[in-house]
Amino acid sequence: MVHQYLVTEPLKALENLDFELPVVRDPRSDSYLRQEQRGLLIGPYETEGAETCFADGVPWSFDQELLEPDIDRLMPWLERCGERLPLFAEAGIRRVVAGPITHLPDGGFLLGPAPGLVNHWLACGSSIGISQGAGAGRYLAQWMVHGDCEIDTAPFDPRRFGPWSCGDYARAKGIEEYQHMYAPVLPGEHRPAGRPVRTSPLYRKLTERGAHHTEIFGWERPTWFDHDGYREEWSFRRNNTFTAVAAECRAVMEGVGVMDMSSFAKFMVQGEGARAHLEHILANDMPERDGGIALAHFLSGNGRILGEVTVTRLAADRYYVLGGAGSELRDLDNLHNGAPEGGVHIENITDGFGVLVVAGPRSRDLLQGLCDDP
């Protein structure tokens, strides 16, 4: 993203201060303000018309250069800054600075192991790195040295994004995130830019029947069905979807429901060493018979839970592993962790298979109508 800020001429009101003004973040003008020597520094975040740069990657020759400023683009937000801080409205402009700033699709940053690589680490992508640097360095050092750190790393783990998150999606989401820098994210709110990316074969059919979707690891996952033609109104309190969701829950509790959970991560682990490997990396014994299912967990060296999966035995040397959608690449790395050179083959089959969940007291009746055997 292209971000701009301006620095004012020295202000008499600041000349005799014996303290530095605090940093101010103002959601109304979508700007931050702070003292810069005896002047002010103002940095607006445009809520529309934001521009990107380096869509094909930053040139290796680009080091500390700046971009061409365009102050006219900032005028609506600068006017609001002047209303909020009359001192700024009276100031002259000394210089305008424009430069690149990273904005990831979820507003976070990348800190941790690169997916699919051994001993390759990332520490990048931060849009407010000056406030995150010390903690990021601490936890990355712990992670690199000990293989784990003292907090949950999922919110900034690079493996929360996959190949689907590049290109047009990254650009659309980066713009959306930049333009909402000062906007609150309400419970249940999932913004639309760049979507859909990953859909199951049932996506269109469910949408036609009124399904509203959330995004999980790029997947469109149904959350509720609208039969009355109204739009969800996000809120910190119980919102207008409560009645519809309650009816769906009641239908499942008293009858039967079918849920499309094709976004789940799916892996095939097979080979003569498959069972021994899974029992080595997971905190549970594997099923003893074909068709048996076991719930198991990946653990860190200090016993912290890294992930939860179900393992279905298809044969003595073949196991189907099912995990959460958001942990697909983390689970894949954990499955490969310590795998012997031969005897175990691990394959990510997420995009090749769907998952339907049948739940409710009438589940058996529904399935019996589809099967010849009892």
Short mmCIF file of C-alpha atoms in Angstrom, two decimals:
data_model
loop_
_atom_site.label_atom_id
_atom_site.label_comp_id
_atom_site.label_asym_id
_atom_site.label_seq_id
_atom_site.Cartn_x
_atom_site.Cartn_y
_atom_site.Cartn_z
CA MET A 1 0.00 0.00 0.00
CA VAL A 2 1.03 3.63 -0.55
CA HIS A 3 0.92 5.54 2.74
CA GLN A 4 1.46 9.26 3.12
CA TYR A 5 2.06 11.59 6.03
CA LEU A 6 2.94 15.26 6.28
CA VAL A 7 5.07 17.31 8.66
CA THR A 8 4.11 20.88 9.52
CA GLU A 9 6.25 23.95 9.95
CA PRO A 10 7.31 24.69 13.57
CA LEU A 11 4.43 25.92 15.72
CA LYS A 12 4.82 28.61 18.37
CA ALA A 13 2.48 26.72 20.68
CA LEU A 14 5.04 23.89 20.87
CA GLU A 15 8.22 25.94 21.20
CA ASN A 16 8.20 26.28 24.99
CA LEU A 17 6.82 22.87 25.93
CA ASP A 18 9.01 20.94 28.35
CA PHE A 19 7.35 17.63 27.40
CA GLU A 20 6.48 15.82 24.19
CA LEU A 21 2.86 15.57 23.12
CA PRO A 22 1.41 12.04 23.25
CA VAL A 23 0.60 10.15 20.07
CA VAL A 24 -3.07 10.56 19.16
CA ARG A 25 -5.09 8.10 17.07
CA ASP A 26 -8.33 9.66 15.86
CA PRO A 27 -10.90 7.28 14.30
CA ARG A 28 -13.08 10.18 13.13
CA SER A 29 -10.41 11.54 10.81
CA ASP A 30 -8.86 8.07 10.28
CA SER A 31 -5.49 9.57 11.19
CA TYR A 32 -2.70 9.52 13.70
CA LEU A 33 -1.04 12.68 15.00
CA ARG A 34 2.18 13.15 16.94
CA GLN A 35 4.76 15.79 17.66
CA GLU A 36 7.71 16.02 15.26
CA GLN A 37 10.35 18.30 16.78
CA ARG A 38 8.45 21.63 17.12
CA GLY A 39 5.85 20.73 14.52
CA LEU A 40 3.23 18.04 14.01
CA LEU A 41 3.22 14.84 11.98
CA ILE A 42 -0.17 13.79 10.56
CA GLY A 43 -0.78 10.45 8.83
CA PRO A 44 -4.26 9.78 7.39
CA TYR A 45 -5.52 6.38 6.23
CA GLU A 46 -7.81 6.91 3.26
CA THR A 47 -11.12 5.10 3.65
CA GLU A 48 -11.59 5.10 -0.13
CA GLY A 49 -9.33 5.42 -3.14
CA ALA A 50 -6.27 3.90 -1.43
CA GLU A 51 -3.52 2.91 -3.86
CA THR A 52 -1.20 -0.08 -4.03
CA CYS A 53 2.36 -0.35 -5.27
CA PHE A 54 4.80 -3.12 -6.23
CA ALA A 55 2.03 -5.52 -7.25
CA ASP A 56 4.66 -7.82 -8.80
CA GLY A 57 7.04 -7.63 -5.85
CA VAL A 58 9.44 -5.04 -4.48
CA PRO A 59 12.58 -4.65 -6.65
CA TRP A 60 15.77 -5.76 -4.92
CA SER A 61 17.24 -2.36 -5.74
CA PHE A 62 14.53 -0.58 -3.72
CA ASP A 63 16.00 0.17 -0.30
CA GLN A 64 15.06 3.40 1.45
CA GLU A 65 13.64 5.32 -1.48
CA LEU A 66 10.31 7.13 -1.29
CA LEU A 67 7.38 7.45 -3.68
CA GLU A 68 5.90 10.51 -5.36
CA PRO A 69 3.49 12.21 -2.90
CA ASP A 70 -0.06 13.17 -3.80
CA ILE A 71 -1.41 15.42 -1.06
CA ASP A 72 -4.64 16.16 -2.93
CA ARG A 73 -5.75 12.59 -2.26
CA LEU A 74 -5.53 13.25 1.49
CA MET A 75 -7.50 16.50 1.62
CA PRO A 76 -10.84 15.12 2.94
CA TRP A 77 -9.05 13.53 5.90
CA LEU A 78 -6.72 16.48 6.48
CA GLU A 79 -9.75 18.76 6.72
CA ARG A 80 -11.17 16.52 9.44
CA CYS A 81 -7.82 16.62 11.23
CA GLY A 82 -8.03 20.42 11.19
CA GLU A 83 -11.49 20.27 12.75
CA ARG A 84 -10.29 17.95 15.49
CA LEU A 85 -7.03 19.82 16.12
CA PRO A 86 -7.32 23.54 15.32
CA LEU A 87 -3.59 23.92 15.92
CA PHE A 88 -2.96 21.80 12.82
CA ALA A 89 -5.42 23.83 10.73
CA GLU A 90 -3.27 26.93 11.32
CA ALA A 91 0.04 25.26 10.45
CA GLY A 92 2.03 25.42 7.25
CA ILE A 93 3.17 22.23 5.54
CA ARG A 94 6.91 21.64 5.56
CA ARG A 95 7.00 18.35 3.63
CA VAL A 96 4.87 15.43 2.47
CA VAL A 97 6.27 11.90 2.61
CA ALA A 98 4.92 8.94 0.60
CA GLY A 99 6.23 5.41 0.89
CA PRO A 100 5.26 1.73 0.78
CA ILE A 101 3.70 0.02 3.79
CA THR A 102 2.64 -3.61 4.08
CA HIS A 103 -0.94 -4.57 4.88
CA LEU A 104 -1.76 -8.27 5.08
CA PRO A 105 -5.30 -9.55 4.39
CA ASP A 106 -6.09 -9.91 8.10
CA GLY A 107 -4.17 -6.88 9.37
CA GLY A 108 -1.57 -9.01 11.13
CA PHE A 109 2.04 -9.82 10.32
CA LEU A 110 4.15 -12.89 9.50
CA LEU A 111 6.28 -14.35 12.27
CA GLY A 112 7.38 -17.96 12.37
CA PRO A 113 8.30 -20.91 10.14
CA ALA A 114 7.74 -20.68 6.40
CA PRO A 115 5.29 -23.39 5.28
CA GLY A 116 6.83 -26.51 3.83
CA LEU A 117 10.43 -25.50 4.55
CA VAL A 118 12.88 -26.65 7.20
CA ASN A 119 14.61 -24.08 9.41
CA HIS A 120 13.41 -21.15 7.28
CA TRP A 121 11.83 -18.33 9.27
CA LEU A 122 9.81 -15.22 8.46
CA ALA A 123 9.59 -11.91 10.34
CA CYS A 124 7.90 -9.44 8.01
CA GLY A 125 4.63 -7.96 6.83
CA SER A 126 4.00 -5.68 9.80
CA SER A 127 2.24 -2.36 9.22
CA ILE A 128 2.91 -1.14 12.79
CA GLY A 129 6.24 -2.83 13.43
CA ILE A 130 7.61 -0.20 15.79
CA SER A 131 5.05 -1.23 18.40
CA GLN A 132 5.36 -4.97 17.76
CA GLY A 133 9.09 -5.34 17.25
CA ALA A 134 10.23 -6.12 20.79
CA GLY A 135 7.63 -8.81 21.45
CA ALA A 136 8.00 -10.29 17.98
CA GLY A 137 11.75 -10.62 18.44
CA ARG A 138 11.32 -12.26 21.83
CA TYR A 139 8.84 -14.89 20.69
CA LEU A 140 10.64 -15.63 17.43
CA ALA A 141 13.86 -16.24 19.35
CA GLN A 142 12.06 -18.65 21.70
CA TRP A 143 10.47 -20.41 18.75
CA MET A 144 13.72 -20.80 16.83
CA VAL A 145 15.73 -22.02 19.81
CA HIS A 146 13.19 -24.16 21.65
CA GLY A 147 10.70 -25.07 18.93
CA ASP A 148 7.87 -23.32 20.78
CA CYS A 149 7.18 -20.15 22.72
CA GLU A 150 5.16 -19.11 25.73
CA ILE A 151 2.09 -17.78 23.87
CA ASP A 152 -0.30 -19.01 21.19
CA THR A 153 1.41 -18.20 17.88
CA ALA A 154 -1.51 -18.93 15.53
CA PRO A 155 -2.57 -15.27 15.02
CA PHE A 156 0.75 -14.39 13.39
CA ASP A 157 1.94 -17.78 12.10
CA PRO A 158 2.77 -17.44 8.35
CA ARG A 159 1.00 -20.75 7.76
CA ARG A 160 -2.39 -19.12 8.31
CA PHE A 161 -2.19 -18.17 4.62
CA GLY A 162 -1.91 -20.54 1.66
CA PRO A 163 -1.18 -20.23 -2.07
CA TRP A 164 -4.76 -19.02 -2.58
CA SER A 165 -3.96 -15.79 -0.68
CA CYS A 166 -1.62 -14.30 -3.31
CA GLY A 167 -2.29 -12.07 -6.31
CA ASP A 168 -5.71 -10.44 -6.67
CA TYR A 169 -6.89 -11.67 -3.27
CA ALA A 170 -3.92 -10.16 -1.44
CA ARG A 171 -4.35 -6.87 -3.28
CA ALA A 172 -8.10 -6.63 -2.66
CA LYS A 173 -7.77 -7.58 1.00
CA GLY A 174 -4.78 -5.27 1.50
CA ILE A 175 -6.80 -2.31 0.23
CA GLU A 176 -9.78 -3.30 2.34
CA GLU A 177 -7.67 -3.68 5.47
CA TYR A 178 -5.89 -0.36 4.88
CA GLN A 179 -9.16 1.49 4.35
CA HIS A 180 -10.61 -0.01 7.55
CA MET A 181 -7.53 0.69 9.66
CA TYR A 182 -9.57 2.72 12.15
CA ALA A 183 -12.87 0.86 11.82
CA PRO A 184 -13.90 -1.66 14.51
CA VAL A 185 -14.43 -5.28 13.49
CA LEU A 186 -17.75 -6.38 14.91
CA PRO A 187 -18.41 -9.95 16.12
CA GLY A 188 -19.23 -12.20 13.18
CA GLU A 189 -18.19 -9.60 10.60
CA HIS A 190 -16.34 -10.98 7.60
CA ARG A 191 -15.60 -8.40 4.93
CA PRO A 192 -16.22 -9.24 1.27
CA ALA A 193 -13.13 -8.07 -0.65
CA GLY A 194 -11.39 -10.73 -2.74
CA ARG A 195 -14.03 -13.38 -2.11
CA PRO A 196 -14.86 -16.08 -2.93
CA VAL A 197 -11.54 -17.89 -3.36
CA ARG A 198 -12.12 -21.50 -2.30
CA THR A 199 -15.57 -23.03 -2.60
CA SER A 200 -17.00 -26.50 -2.24
CA PRO A 201 -19.18 -28.12 -4.96
CA LEU A 202 -22.22 -27.23 -2.82
CA TYR A 203 -21.43 -23.51 -2.60
CA ARG A 204 -23.77 -22.38 -5.37
CA LYS A 205 -26.63 -24.65 -4.31
CA LEU A 206 -26.40 -23.51 -0.68
CA THR A 207 -26.16 -19.85 -1.70
CA GLU A 208 -29.29 -20.21 -3.83
CA ARG A 209 -31.05 -21.54 -0.74
CA GLY A 210 -30.12 -18.47 1.30
CA ALA A 211 -26.80 -19.45 2.85
CA HIS A 212 -24.59 -16.69 4.22
CA HIS A 213 -20.90 -17.57 4.36
CA THR A 214 -17.90 -16.77 6.47
CA GLU A 215 -14.30 -17.15 5.29
CA ILE A 216 -12.01 -19.73 6.88
CA PHE A 217 -8.54 -20.19 5.35
CA GLY A 218 -9.90 -18.94 2.05
CA TRP A 219 -12.89 -21.28 2.14
CA GLU A 220 -16.49 -20.08 2.02
CA ARG A 221 -18.21 -21.81 4.93
CA PRO A 222 -22.00 -21.49 5.50
CA THR A 223 -22.93 -19.89 8.82
CA TRP A 224 -26.71 -19.36 8.61
CA PHE A 225 -29.60 -19.42 6.16
CA ASP A 226 -31.76 -16.41 5.35
CA HIS A 227 -35.29 -17.26 4.26
CA ASP A 228 -36.74 -13.77 4.71
CA GLY A 229 -34.44 -11.70 2.50
CA TYR A 230 -32.80 -9.54 5.14
CA ARG A 231 -29.16 -8.65 5.65
CA GLU A 232 -27.19 -9.49 8.77
CA GLU A 233 -26.65 -6.49 11.02
CA TRP A 234 -23.43 -7.07 12.95
CA SER A 235 -23.48 -6.01 16.55
CA PHE A 236 -21.70 -6.43 19.88
CA ARG A 237 -25.05 -7.71 21.15
CA ARG A 238 -27.35 -10.44 19.87
CA ASN A 239 -27.97 -9.52 16.24
CA ASN A 240 -30.87 -10.01 13.85
CA THR A 241 -29.79 -13.52 12.78
CA PHE A 242 -30.52 -14.99 16.21
CA THR A 243 -34.01 -16.25 15.37
CA ALA A 244 -32.87 -17.91 12.13
CA VAL A 245 -29.87 -19.58 13.80
CA ALA A 246 -32.01 -20.73 16.73
CA ALA A 247 -34.44 -22.39 14.32
CA GLU A 248 -31.56 -24.21 12.59
CA CYS A 249 -30.19 -25.44 15.93
CA ARG A 250 -33.65 -26.62 17.00
CA ALA A 251 -34.10 -28.49 13.72
CA VAL A 252 -30.85 -30.38 14.28
CA MET A 253 -31.48 -31.06 17.97
CA GLU A 254 -34.98 -32.40 17.32
CA GLY A 255 -34.53 -33.89 13.87
CA VAL A 256 -31.54 -34.03 11.54
CA GLY A 257 -29.26 -31.58 9.80
CA VAL A 258 -26.56 -31.77 7.13
CA MET A 259 -23.59 -29.39 7.24
CA ASP A 260 -21.03 -28.75 4.52
CA MET A 261 -17.64 -28.89 6.25
CA SER A 262 -15.56 -29.43 3.12
CA SER A 263 -13.19 -26.73 4.34
CA PHE A 264 -11.69 -29.20 6.82
CA ALA A 265 -8.04 -30.04 6.18
CA LYS A 266 -7.63 -33.61 4.92
CA PHE A 267 -4.52 -35.76 4.71
CA MET A 268 -3.69 -39.32 3.72
CA VAL A 269 -0.87 -40.98 5.66
CA GLN A 270 0.13 -44.39 4.36
CA GLY A 271 2.98 -46.86 4.25
CA GLU A 272 4.37 -49.60 6.44
CA GLY A 273 5.55 -47.03 9.00
CA ALA A 274 2.35 -44.95 9.02
CA ARG A 275 0.95 -46.22 12.32
CA ALA A 276 4.22 -45.91 14.21
CA HIS A 277 4.80 -42.41 12.87
CA LEU A 278 1.31 -41.19 13.81
CA GLU A 279 1.60 -42.63 17.31
CA HIS A 280 4.98 -40.92 17.64
CA ILE A 281 3.74 -37.42 16.74
CA LEU A 282 0.19 -37.61 18.15
CA ALA A 283 -0.92 -37.94 21.77
CA ASN A 284 -3.10 -41.04 21.35
CA ASP A 285 -3.01 -44.61 20.13
CA MET A 286 -4.20 -45.24 16.60
CA PRO A 287 -7.37 -47.30 15.95
CA GLU A 288 -6.94 -51.06 16.11
CA ARG A 289 -9.46 -51.95 13.39
CA ASP A 290 -10.34 -50.69 9.93
CA GLY A 291 -13.01 -47.99 10.16
CA GLY A 292 -12.00 -47.05 13.70
CA ILE A 293 -11.59 -43.37 14.55
CA ALA A 294 -9.36 -41.74 17.15
CA LEU A 295 -9.23 -38.14 18.37
CA ALA A 296 -5.62 -37.04 18.77
CA HIS A 297 -3.51 -33.93 19.34
CA PHE A 298 -0.21 -32.53 18.16
CA LEU A 299 1.80 -31.40 21.17
CA SER A 300 4.77 -29.09 21.53
CA GLY A 301 7.89 -30.07 23.43
CA ASN A 302 6.48 -28.53 26.61
CA GLY A 303 3.11 -30.25 26.24
CA ARG A 304 1.12 -27.37 24.75
CA ILE A 305 -1.58 -28.36 22.25
CA LEU A 306 -0.62 -27.37 18.70
CA GLY A 307 -3.57 -28.91 16.88
CA GLU A 308 -6.42 -31.41 17.04
CA VAL A 309 -7.22 -34.04 14.42
CA THR A 310 -9.33 -37.15 13.96
CA VAL A 311 -7.61 -40.19 12.48
CA THR A 312 -9.59 -42.86 10.65
CA ARG A 313 -7.95 -46.19 9.92
CA LEU A 314 -8.73 -47.29 6.35
CA ALA A 315 -6.24 -50.17 6.42
CA ALA A 316 -3.34 -51.28 8.61
CA ASP A 317 -1.01 -49.10 6.56
CA ARG A 318 -3.44 -46.32 5.50
CA TYR A 319 -4.90 -43.52 7.65
CA TYR A 320 -7.20 -40.59 6.86
CA VAL A 321 -6.43 -37.52 8.98
CA LEU A 322 -8.97 -34.71 9.34
CA GLY A 323 -8.13 -31.33 10.91
CA GLY A 324 -9.42 -27.79 11.20
CA ALA A 325 -9.53 -25.63 8.08
CA GLY A 326 -7.38 -22.85 9.51
CA SER A 327 -4.61 -25.21 10.56
CA GLU A 328 -4.15 -26.97 7.20
CA LEU A 329 -0.52 -25.98 6.61
CA ARG A 330 0.44 -26.21 10.29
CA ASP A 331 -1.01 -29.72 10.47
CA LEU A 332 0.80 -30.67 7.27
CA ASP A 333 4.12 -29.50 8.72
CA ASN A 334 3.40 -31.33 11.98
CA LEU A 335 2.65 -34.54 10.07
CA HIS A 336 5.97 -34.26 8.25
CA ASN A 337 7.83 -33.52 11.48
CA GLY A 338 10.11 -36.46 12.20
CA ALA A 339 8.73 -38.59 9.38
CA PRO A 340 11.19 -41.33 8.37
CA GLU A 341 12.84 -41.15 4.98
CA GLY A 342 11.02 -44.24 3.74
CA GLY A 343 7.95 -46.16 4.75
CA VAL A 344 5.62 -43.17 5.22
CA HIS A 345 3.90 -41.16 2.49
CA ILE A 346 1.97 -38.02 3.49
CA GLU A 347 -0.39 -36.32 1.04
CA ASN A 348 -2.55 -33.22 1.40
CA ILE A 349 -5.87 -34.18 -0.19
CA THR A 350 -7.91 -31.21 1.08
CA ASP A 351 -8.98 -29.92 -2.33
CA GLY A 352 -9.86 -33.36 -3.66
CA PHE A 353 -12.52 -34.42 -1.15
CA GLY A 354 -15.60 -32.94 0.50
CA VAL A 355 -16.91 -33.40 4.03
CA LEU A 356 -20.56 -33.59 5.06
CA VAL A 357 -21.58 -33.73 8.71
CA VAL A 358 -24.89 -35.42 9.54
CA ALA A 359 -26.16 -34.66 13.05
CA GLY A 360 -29.32 -35.03 15.10
CA PRO A 361 -31.46 -37.83 16.58
CA ARG A 362 -32.83 -38.77 13.15
CA SER A 363 -29.38 -39.10 11.56
CA ARG A 364 -29.61 -42.88 11.43
CA ASP A 365 -33.00 -42.71 9.70
CA LEU A 366 -31.63 -40.36 7.04
CA LEU A 367 -28.57 -42.50 6.35
CA GLN A 368 -30.58 -45.72 6.39
CA GLY A 369 -32.64 -44.39 3.51
CA LEU A 370 -29.46 -44.01 1.48
CA CYS A 371 -27.89 -47.40 2.30
CA ASP A 372 -28.74 -50.99 1.51
CA ASP A 373 -27.16 -52.35 4.69
CA PRO A 374 -28.53 -51.55 8.17
#
